[in-house]
Amino acid sequence: MSFGLYVRNDDDYVQIDSNNPRLCALYSGTYSATSSSTVVVSFPAPIRTTEPPCIFIRNSPSQPDILYREMTITGSPGNWTGFRLESGNVTWRPTGKWFAAVFASRSAASWGLRMWDEAGVIIYDSGSTPIIFTKATNSWSYQGMVQLALGNAYYYLCAAVGALASDEYFMINPFSRGLMAPNQILTNWCGARFNYSINRLQIYSVGTTGWSDLGQPGAVFARLPGT
């Protein structure tokens, strides 16, 4: 540990330093598309990290059938300005909640504790909200081929089962691009959603061919208290 705080108790330790930053939610809000199947979200201010932020969403329970086929983070390293969500059908109008998290902090509190590293970059601010991981898995089960209005789809279920708390989200980054498919030059597009009726995260590989083994994309869930 070069710069930071190290607190040790009887059983373990708490360490907040320049080498082990915590994952904090810098910005959060709601999204709602009105005239398009794509919704664009702009951050209140650019996120200055080199790595792109982790985008967590909670698709609206009132629209449980909408598949999210793409998420693109706008901006560039050191200047991430927002993100764009696209649904899989031109008639869909996605709505829900979101937050953007990074392994960094920002000046957010007038009172509390704040720490900097050797370059003067803030590594901890007690006003920056830490996210609470609730569950994570990279295990998926193949459910078979189904027919959607969008075409043939290969359907998979996440192994994590459980109702989402009102302030719980899943990370959309691992499902923001297409999926590999056999005997194709191009990829299938990936549709993701949380199905509230069965309390499972679902993935669809939409295309003419697909694999029974999806691989091991990470499904990560987290709570953001107060949202």
PDB file of C-alpha atoms in Angstrom, residues 31 57 59 63-70 85-88 92 140 156 170-177 179 189-195 200-206:
ATOM      1  CA  TYR A  31     -33.672   6.061 -19.091  1.00  0.00           C
ATOM      2  CA  ILE A  57     -29.148  -1.428 -15.732  1.00  0.00           C
ATOM      3  CA  ASN A  59     -34.851  -3.023 -17.240  1.00  0.00           C
ATOM      4  CA  GLN A  63     -41.585  -3.935 -20.160  1.00  0.00           C
ATOM      5  CA  PRO A  64     -40.268  -7.415 -19.350  1.00  0.00           C
ATOM      6  CA  ASP A  65     -40.149  -8.605 -22.969  1.00  0.00           C
ATOM      7  CA  ILE A  66     -37.740  -6.018 -24.358  1.00  0.00           C
ATOM      8  CA  LEU A  67     -34.358  -7.456 -25.360  1.00  0.00           C
ATOM      9  CA  TYR A  68     -31.307  -5.234 -25.113  1.00  0.00           C
ATOM     10  CA  ARG A  69     -29.100  -5.979 -28.074  1.00  0.00           C
ATOM     11  CA  GLU A  70     -26.348  -3.402 -27.722  1.00  0.00           C
ATOM     12  CA  LEU A  85     -28.714   1.399 -25.249  1.00  0.00           C
ATOM     13  CA  GLU A  86     -30.408  -0.262 -28.204  1.00  0.00           C
ATOM     14  CA  SER A  87     -33.323  -2.674 -28.128  1.00  0.00           C
ATOM     15  CA  GLY A  88     -33.791  -5.486 -30.597  1.00  0.00           C
ATOM     16  CA  TRP A  92     -39.645  -1.273 -28.610  1.00  0.00           C
ATOM     17  CA  TRP A 140     -25.421 -20.696 -18.140  1.00  0.00           C
ATOM     18  CA  TYR A 156     -29.812 -19.505 -22.402  1.00  0.00           C
ATOM     19  CA  PHE A 170     -27.219  -6.248 -13.570  1.00  0.00           C
ATOM     20  CA  MET A 171     -24.115  -5.230 -15.518  1.00  0.00           C
ATOM     21  CA  ILE A 172     -24.808  -4.931 -19.234  1.00  0.00           C
ATOM     22  CA  ASN A 173     -21.165  -4.650 -20.412  1.00  0.00           C
ATOM     23  CA  PRO A 174     -20.584  -8.420 -20.920  1.00  0.00           C
ATOM     24  CA  PHE A 175     -23.620  -8.594 -23.240  1.00  0.00           C
ATOM     25  CA  SER A 176     -23.045  -5.387 -25.191  1.00  0.00           C
ATOM     26  CA  ARG A 177     -21.699  -7.021 -28.339  1.00  0.00           C
ATOM     27  CA  LEU A 179     -21.999 -13.662 -29.856  1.00  0.00           C
ATOM     28  CA  TRP A 189     -26.511 -10.332 -32.079  1.00  0.00           C
ATOM     29  CA  CYS A 190     -27.001 -10.850 -28.367  1.00  0.00           C
ATOM     30  CA  GLY A 191     -30.259 -10.028 -26.628  1.00  0.00           C
ATOM     31  CA  ALA A 192     -30.262  -9.723 -22.829  1.00  0.00           C
ATOM     32  CA  ARG A 193     -32.938  -8.992 -20.243  1.00  0.00           C
ATOM     33  CA  PHE A 194     -33.934  -9.782 -16.706  1.00  0.00           C
ATOM     34  CA  ASN A 195     -37.173 -11.785 -16.720  1.00  0.00           C
ATOM     35  CA  ARG A 200     -33.626 -15.085 -14.109  1.00  0.00           C
ATOM     36  CA  LEU A 201     -31.313 -13.270 -16.480  1.00  0.00           C
ATOM     37  CA  GLN A 202     -31.907 -14.440 -20.062  1.00  0.00           C
ATOM     38  CA  ILE A 203     -29.635 -14.342 -23.114  1.00  0.00           C
ATOM     39  CA  TYR A 204     -30.684 -14.900 -26.724  1.00  0.00           C
ATOM     40  CA  SER A 205     -28.283 -15.452 -29.618  1.00  0.00           C
ATOM     41  CA  VAL A 206     -30.320 -14.333 -32.626  1.00  0.00           C
TER      42      VAL A 206
END
